[in-house]
PDB file of C-alpha atoms in Angstrom:
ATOM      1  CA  UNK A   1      88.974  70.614 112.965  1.00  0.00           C
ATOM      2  CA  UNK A   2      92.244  72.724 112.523  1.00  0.00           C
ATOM      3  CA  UNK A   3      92.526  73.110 116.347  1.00  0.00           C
ATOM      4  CA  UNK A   4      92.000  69.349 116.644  1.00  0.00           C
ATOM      5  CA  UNK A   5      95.263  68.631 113.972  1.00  0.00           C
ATOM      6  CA  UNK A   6      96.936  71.215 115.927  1.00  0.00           C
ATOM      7  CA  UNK A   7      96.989  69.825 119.237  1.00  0.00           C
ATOM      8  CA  UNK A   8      97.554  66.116 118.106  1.00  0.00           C
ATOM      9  CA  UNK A   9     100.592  67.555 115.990  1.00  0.00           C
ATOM     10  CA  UNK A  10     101.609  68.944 119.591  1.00  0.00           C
ATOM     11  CA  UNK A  11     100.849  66.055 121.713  1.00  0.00           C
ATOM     12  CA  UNK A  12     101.099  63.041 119.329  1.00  0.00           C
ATOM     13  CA  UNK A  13     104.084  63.880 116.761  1.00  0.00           C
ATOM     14  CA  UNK A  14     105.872  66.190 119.757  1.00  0.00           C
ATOM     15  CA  UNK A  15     105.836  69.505 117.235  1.00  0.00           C
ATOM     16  CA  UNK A  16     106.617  72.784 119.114  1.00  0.00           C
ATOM     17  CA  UNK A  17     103.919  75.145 118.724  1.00  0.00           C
ATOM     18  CA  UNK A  18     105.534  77.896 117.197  1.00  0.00           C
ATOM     19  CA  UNK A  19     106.227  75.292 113.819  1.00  0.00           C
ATOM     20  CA  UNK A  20     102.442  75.087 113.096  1.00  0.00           C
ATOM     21  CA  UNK A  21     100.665  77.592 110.932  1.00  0.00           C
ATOM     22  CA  UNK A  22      97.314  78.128 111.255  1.00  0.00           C
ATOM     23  CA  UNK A  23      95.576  80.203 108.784  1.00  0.00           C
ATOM     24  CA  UNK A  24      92.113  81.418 108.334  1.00  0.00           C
ATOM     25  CA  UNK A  25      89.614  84.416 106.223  1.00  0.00           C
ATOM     26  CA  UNK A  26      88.408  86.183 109.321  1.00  0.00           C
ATOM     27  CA  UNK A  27      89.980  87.707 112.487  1.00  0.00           C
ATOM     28  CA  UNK A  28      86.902  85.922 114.225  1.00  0.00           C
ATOM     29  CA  UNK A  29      87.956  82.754 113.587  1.00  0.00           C
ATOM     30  CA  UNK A  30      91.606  83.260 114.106  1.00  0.00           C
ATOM     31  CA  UNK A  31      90.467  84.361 117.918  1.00  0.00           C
ATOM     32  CA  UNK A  32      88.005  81.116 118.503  1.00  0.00           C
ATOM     33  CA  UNK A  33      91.004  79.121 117.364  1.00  0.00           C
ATOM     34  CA  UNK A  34      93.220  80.749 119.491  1.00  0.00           C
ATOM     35  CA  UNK A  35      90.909  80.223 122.135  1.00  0.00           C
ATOM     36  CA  UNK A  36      90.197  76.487 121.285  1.00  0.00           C
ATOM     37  CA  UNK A  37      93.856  75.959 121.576  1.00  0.00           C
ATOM     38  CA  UNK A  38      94.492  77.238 125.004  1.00  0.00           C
ATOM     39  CA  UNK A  39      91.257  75.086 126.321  1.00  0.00           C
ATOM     40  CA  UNK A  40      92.450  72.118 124.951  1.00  0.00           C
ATOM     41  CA  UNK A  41      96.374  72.671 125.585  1.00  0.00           C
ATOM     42  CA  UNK A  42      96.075  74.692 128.794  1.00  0.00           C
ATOM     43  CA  UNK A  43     100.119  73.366 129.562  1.00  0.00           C
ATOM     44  CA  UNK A  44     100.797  76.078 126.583  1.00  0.00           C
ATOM     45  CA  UNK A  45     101.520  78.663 129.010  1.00  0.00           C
ATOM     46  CA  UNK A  46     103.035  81.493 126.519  1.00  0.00           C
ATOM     47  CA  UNK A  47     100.973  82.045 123.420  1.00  0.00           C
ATOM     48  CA  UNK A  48     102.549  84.462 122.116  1.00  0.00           C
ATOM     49  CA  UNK A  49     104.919  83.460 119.176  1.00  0.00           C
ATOM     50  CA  UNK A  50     101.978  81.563 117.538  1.00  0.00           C
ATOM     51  CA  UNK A  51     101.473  81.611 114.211  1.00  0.00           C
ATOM     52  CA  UNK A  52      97.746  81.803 114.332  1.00  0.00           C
ATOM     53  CA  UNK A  53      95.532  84.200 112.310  1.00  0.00           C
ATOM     54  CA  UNK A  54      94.458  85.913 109.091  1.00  0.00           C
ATOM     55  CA  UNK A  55      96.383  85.771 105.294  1.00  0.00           C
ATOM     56  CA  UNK A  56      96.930  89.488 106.049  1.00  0.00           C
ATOM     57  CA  UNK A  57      97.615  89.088 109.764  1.00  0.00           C
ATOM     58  CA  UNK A  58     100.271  86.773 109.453  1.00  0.00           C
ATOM     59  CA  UNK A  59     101.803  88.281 106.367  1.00  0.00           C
ATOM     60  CA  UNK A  60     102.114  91.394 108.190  1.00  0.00           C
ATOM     61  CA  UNK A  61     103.690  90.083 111.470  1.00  0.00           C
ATOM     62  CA  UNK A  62     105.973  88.459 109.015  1.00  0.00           C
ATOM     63  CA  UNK A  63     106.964  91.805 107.384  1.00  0.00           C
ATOM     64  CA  UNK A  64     107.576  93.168 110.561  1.00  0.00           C
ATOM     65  CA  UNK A  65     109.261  90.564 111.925  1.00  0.00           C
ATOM     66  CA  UNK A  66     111.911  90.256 108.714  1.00  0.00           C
ATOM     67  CA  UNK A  67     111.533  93.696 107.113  1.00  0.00           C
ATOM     68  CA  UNK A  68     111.298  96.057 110.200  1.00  0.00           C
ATOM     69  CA  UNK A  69     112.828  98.500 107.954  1.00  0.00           C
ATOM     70  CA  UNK A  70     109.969  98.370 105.325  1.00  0.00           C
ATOM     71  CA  UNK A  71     107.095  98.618 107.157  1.00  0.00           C
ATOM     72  CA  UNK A  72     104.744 101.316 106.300  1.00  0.00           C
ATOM     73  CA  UNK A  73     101.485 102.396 107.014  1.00  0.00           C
ATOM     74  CA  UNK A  74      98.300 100.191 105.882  1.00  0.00           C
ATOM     75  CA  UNK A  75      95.599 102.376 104.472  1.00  0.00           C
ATOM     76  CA  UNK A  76      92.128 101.248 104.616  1.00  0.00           C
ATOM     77  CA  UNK A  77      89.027 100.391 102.237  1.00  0.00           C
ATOM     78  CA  UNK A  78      87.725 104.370 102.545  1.00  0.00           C
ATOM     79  CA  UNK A  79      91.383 105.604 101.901  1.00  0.00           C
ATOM     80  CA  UNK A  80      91.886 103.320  99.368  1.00  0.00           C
ATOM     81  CA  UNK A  81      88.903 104.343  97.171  1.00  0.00           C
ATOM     82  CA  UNK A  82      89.743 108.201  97.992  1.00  0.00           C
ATOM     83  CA  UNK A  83      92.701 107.409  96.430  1.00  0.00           C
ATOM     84  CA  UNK A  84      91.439 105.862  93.601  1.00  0.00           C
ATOM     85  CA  UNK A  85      88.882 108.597  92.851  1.00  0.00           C
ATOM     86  CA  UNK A  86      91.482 110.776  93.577  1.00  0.00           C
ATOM     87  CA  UNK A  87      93.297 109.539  90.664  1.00  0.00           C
ATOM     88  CA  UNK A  88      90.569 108.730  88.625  1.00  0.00           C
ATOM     89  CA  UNK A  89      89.801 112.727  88.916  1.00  0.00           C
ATOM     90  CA  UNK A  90      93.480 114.018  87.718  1.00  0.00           C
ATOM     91  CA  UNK A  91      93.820 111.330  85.467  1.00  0.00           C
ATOM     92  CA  UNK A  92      90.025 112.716  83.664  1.00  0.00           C
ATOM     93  CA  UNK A  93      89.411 108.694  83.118  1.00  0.00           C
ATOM     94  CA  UNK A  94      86.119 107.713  82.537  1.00  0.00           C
ATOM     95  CA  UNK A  95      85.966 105.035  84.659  1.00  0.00           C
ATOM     96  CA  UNK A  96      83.041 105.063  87.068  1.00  0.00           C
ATOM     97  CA  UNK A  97      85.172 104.765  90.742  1.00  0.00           C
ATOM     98  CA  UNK A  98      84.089 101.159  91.672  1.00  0.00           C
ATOM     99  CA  UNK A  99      85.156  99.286  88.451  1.00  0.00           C
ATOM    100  CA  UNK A 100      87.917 100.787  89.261  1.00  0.00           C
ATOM    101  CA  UNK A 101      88.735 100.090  92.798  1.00  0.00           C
ATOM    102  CA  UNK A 102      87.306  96.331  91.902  1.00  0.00           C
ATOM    103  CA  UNK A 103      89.772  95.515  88.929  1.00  0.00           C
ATOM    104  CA  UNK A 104      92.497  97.090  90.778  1.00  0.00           C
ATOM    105  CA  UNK A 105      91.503  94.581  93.828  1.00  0.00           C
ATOM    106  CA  UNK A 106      91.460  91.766  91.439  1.00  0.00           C
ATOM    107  CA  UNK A 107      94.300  92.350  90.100  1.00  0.00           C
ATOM    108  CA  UNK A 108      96.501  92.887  92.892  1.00  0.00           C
ATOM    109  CA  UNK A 109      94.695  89.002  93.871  1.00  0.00           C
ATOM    110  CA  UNK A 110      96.476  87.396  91.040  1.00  0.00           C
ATOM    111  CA  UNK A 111      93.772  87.492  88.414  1.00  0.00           C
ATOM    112  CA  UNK A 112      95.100  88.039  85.158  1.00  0.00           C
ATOM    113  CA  UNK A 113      95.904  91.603  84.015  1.00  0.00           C
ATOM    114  CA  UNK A 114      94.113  91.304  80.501  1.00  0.00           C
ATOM    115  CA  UNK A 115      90.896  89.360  82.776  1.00  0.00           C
ATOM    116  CA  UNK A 116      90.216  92.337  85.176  1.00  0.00           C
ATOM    117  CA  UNK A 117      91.640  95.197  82.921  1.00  0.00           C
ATOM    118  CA  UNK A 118      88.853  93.612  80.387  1.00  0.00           C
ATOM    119  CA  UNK A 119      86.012  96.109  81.246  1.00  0.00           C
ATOM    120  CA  UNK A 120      88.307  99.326  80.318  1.00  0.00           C
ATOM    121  CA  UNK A 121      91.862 100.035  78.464  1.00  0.00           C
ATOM    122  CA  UNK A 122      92.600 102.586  81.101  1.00  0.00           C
ATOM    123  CA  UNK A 123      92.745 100.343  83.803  1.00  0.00           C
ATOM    124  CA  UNK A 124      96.793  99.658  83.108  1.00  0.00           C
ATOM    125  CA  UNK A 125      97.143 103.470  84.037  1.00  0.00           C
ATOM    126  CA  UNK A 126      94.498 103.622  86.407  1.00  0.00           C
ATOM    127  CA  UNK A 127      96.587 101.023  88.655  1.00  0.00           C
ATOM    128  CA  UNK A 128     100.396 102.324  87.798  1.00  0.00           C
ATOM    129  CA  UNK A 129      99.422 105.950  89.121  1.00  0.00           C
ATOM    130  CA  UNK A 130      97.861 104.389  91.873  1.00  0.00           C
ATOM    131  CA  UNK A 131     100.987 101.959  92.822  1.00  0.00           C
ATOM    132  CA  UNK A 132     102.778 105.493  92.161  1.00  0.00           C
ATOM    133  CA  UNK A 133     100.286 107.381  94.753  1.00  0.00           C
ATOM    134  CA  UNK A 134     100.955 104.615  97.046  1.00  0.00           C
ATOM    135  CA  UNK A 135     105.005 104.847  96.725  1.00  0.00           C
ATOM    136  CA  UNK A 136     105.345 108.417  96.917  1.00  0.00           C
ATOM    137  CA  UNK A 137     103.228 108.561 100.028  1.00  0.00           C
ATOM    138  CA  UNK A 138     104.605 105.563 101.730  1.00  0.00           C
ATOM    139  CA  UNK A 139     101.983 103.661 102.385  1.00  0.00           C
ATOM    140  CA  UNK A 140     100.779 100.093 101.480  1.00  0.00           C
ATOM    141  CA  UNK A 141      96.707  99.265 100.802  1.00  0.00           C
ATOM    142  CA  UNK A 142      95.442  96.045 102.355  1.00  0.00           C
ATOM    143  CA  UNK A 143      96.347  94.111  98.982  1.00  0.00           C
ATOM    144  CA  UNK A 144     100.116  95.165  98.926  1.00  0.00           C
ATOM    145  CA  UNK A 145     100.343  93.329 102.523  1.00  0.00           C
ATOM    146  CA  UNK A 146     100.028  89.730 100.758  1.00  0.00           C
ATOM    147  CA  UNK A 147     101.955  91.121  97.500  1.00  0.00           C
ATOM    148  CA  UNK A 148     105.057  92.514  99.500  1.00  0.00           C
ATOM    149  CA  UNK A 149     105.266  89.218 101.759  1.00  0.00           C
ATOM    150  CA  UNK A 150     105.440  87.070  98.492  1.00  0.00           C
ATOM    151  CA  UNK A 151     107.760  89.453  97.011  1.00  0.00           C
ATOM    152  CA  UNK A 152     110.149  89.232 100.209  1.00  0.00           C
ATOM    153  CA  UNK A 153     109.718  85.227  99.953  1.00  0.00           C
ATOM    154  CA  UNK A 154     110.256  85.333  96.072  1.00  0.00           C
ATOM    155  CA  UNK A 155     113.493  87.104  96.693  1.00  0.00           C
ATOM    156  CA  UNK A 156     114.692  86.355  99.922  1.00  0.00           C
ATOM    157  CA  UNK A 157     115.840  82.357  99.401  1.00  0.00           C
ATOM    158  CA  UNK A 158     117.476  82.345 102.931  1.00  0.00           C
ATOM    159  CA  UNK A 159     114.556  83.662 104.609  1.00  0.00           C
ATOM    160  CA  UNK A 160     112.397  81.720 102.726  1.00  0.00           C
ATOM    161  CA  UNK A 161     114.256  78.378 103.976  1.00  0.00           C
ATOM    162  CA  UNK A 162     114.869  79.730 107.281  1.00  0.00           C
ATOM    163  CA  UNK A 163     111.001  80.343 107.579  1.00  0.00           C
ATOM    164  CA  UNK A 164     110.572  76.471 105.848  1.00  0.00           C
ATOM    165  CA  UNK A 165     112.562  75.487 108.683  1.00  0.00           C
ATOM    166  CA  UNK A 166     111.033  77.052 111.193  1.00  0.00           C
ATOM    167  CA  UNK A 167     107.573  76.377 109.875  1.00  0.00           C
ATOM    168  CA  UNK A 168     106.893  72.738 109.986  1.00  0.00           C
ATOM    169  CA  UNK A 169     102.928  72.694 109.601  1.00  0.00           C
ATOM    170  CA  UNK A 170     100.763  74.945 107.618  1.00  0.00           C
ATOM    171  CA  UNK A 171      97.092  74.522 107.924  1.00  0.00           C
ATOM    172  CA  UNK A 172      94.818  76.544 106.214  1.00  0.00           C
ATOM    173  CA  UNK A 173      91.094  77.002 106.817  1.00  0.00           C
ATOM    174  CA  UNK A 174      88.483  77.026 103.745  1.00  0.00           C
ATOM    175  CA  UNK A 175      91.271  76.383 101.591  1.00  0.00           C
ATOM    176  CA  UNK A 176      89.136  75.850  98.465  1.00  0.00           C
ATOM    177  CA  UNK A 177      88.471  79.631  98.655  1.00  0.00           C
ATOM    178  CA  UNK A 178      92.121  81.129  98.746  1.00  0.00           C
ATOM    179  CA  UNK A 179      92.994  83.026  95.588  1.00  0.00           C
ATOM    180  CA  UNK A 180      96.363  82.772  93.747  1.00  0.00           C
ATOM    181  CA  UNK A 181      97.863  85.641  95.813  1.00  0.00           C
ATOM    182  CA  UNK A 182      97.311  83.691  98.990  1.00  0.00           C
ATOM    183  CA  UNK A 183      98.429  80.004  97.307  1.00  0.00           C
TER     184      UNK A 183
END
């Protein structure tokens, strides 16, 4: 259905392509829209400048495309929980290594410090030495790419009204299911 409101914003309402947003969970469904797009607007020629994909996608070409300067490595899901055990092992917490990477993944999605810090009173300094690890060896995890777009958009105001500008449309698949990170 997104594809659909995305081609009558084109053709009906005369919106340029590159002022609609189109958001959704998977990489999978970013492509089939992408290809949904092109069969029923084969006159786009250029797709390139879209603004079609993932939360993390999208945040990240928008990091690189504003903050060239800050862009840093992404680690992934098995560097991110060697990191965490890592920590978890210097640190001699007793927290077993998945509570660990889970509260510090559910925190970094906007749930409430005191909510996913609930299960163990180390977690505050579980997740500062790990935002610490991450600093020091300049790298972001797959969390920090929503968090560091928000922060630029927080405390850019030009770039955030230069983006409102330029962004006309923003349609967002499964919307229900977005967490307060992605809102």
């Amino acid at each position: 259905l997104l594809t659909h409101r995305w081609a009558w914003l084109i053709r009906e309402s005369g919106i340029g392509p590159g002022a609609i947003m189109a958001v959704t969970f998977t990489n999978r469904a970013a492509s089939e829209m992408l290809r949904r797009i092109r069969d029923m607007l084969p006159e786009i020629s250029d797709m390139k400048g879209l603004w079609i994909g993932t939360f993390h996608g999208l945040a990240m070409d928008m990091l690189r495309k504003y903050r060239p300067e800050e862009e840093r490595p992404v680690i992934d899901e098995v560097e991110t929980r060697s990191l965490v055990q890592e920590i978890l092992h210097e640190g001699q917490y007793r927290v077993r290594l998945g509570d660990a990477s889970n509260a510090i993944a559910r925190a970094k999605s906007g749930v409430p410090l005191r909510e996913a810090f609930k299960d163990s009173p180390e977690m505050g300094s579980i997740l500062r030495d790990y935002q610490n690890r991450l600093r020091v060896l300049r790298v972001r995890d797959y969390d920090d790419i929503l968090l560091d777009t928000a922060a630029l958009l927080e405390s850019d105001t030009r770039l955030l009204q230069k983006i409102r500008e330029e962004i006309l449309h923003l349609l967002v698949d499964e919307f229900q299911d977005v967490n307060a990170v992605q809102y």
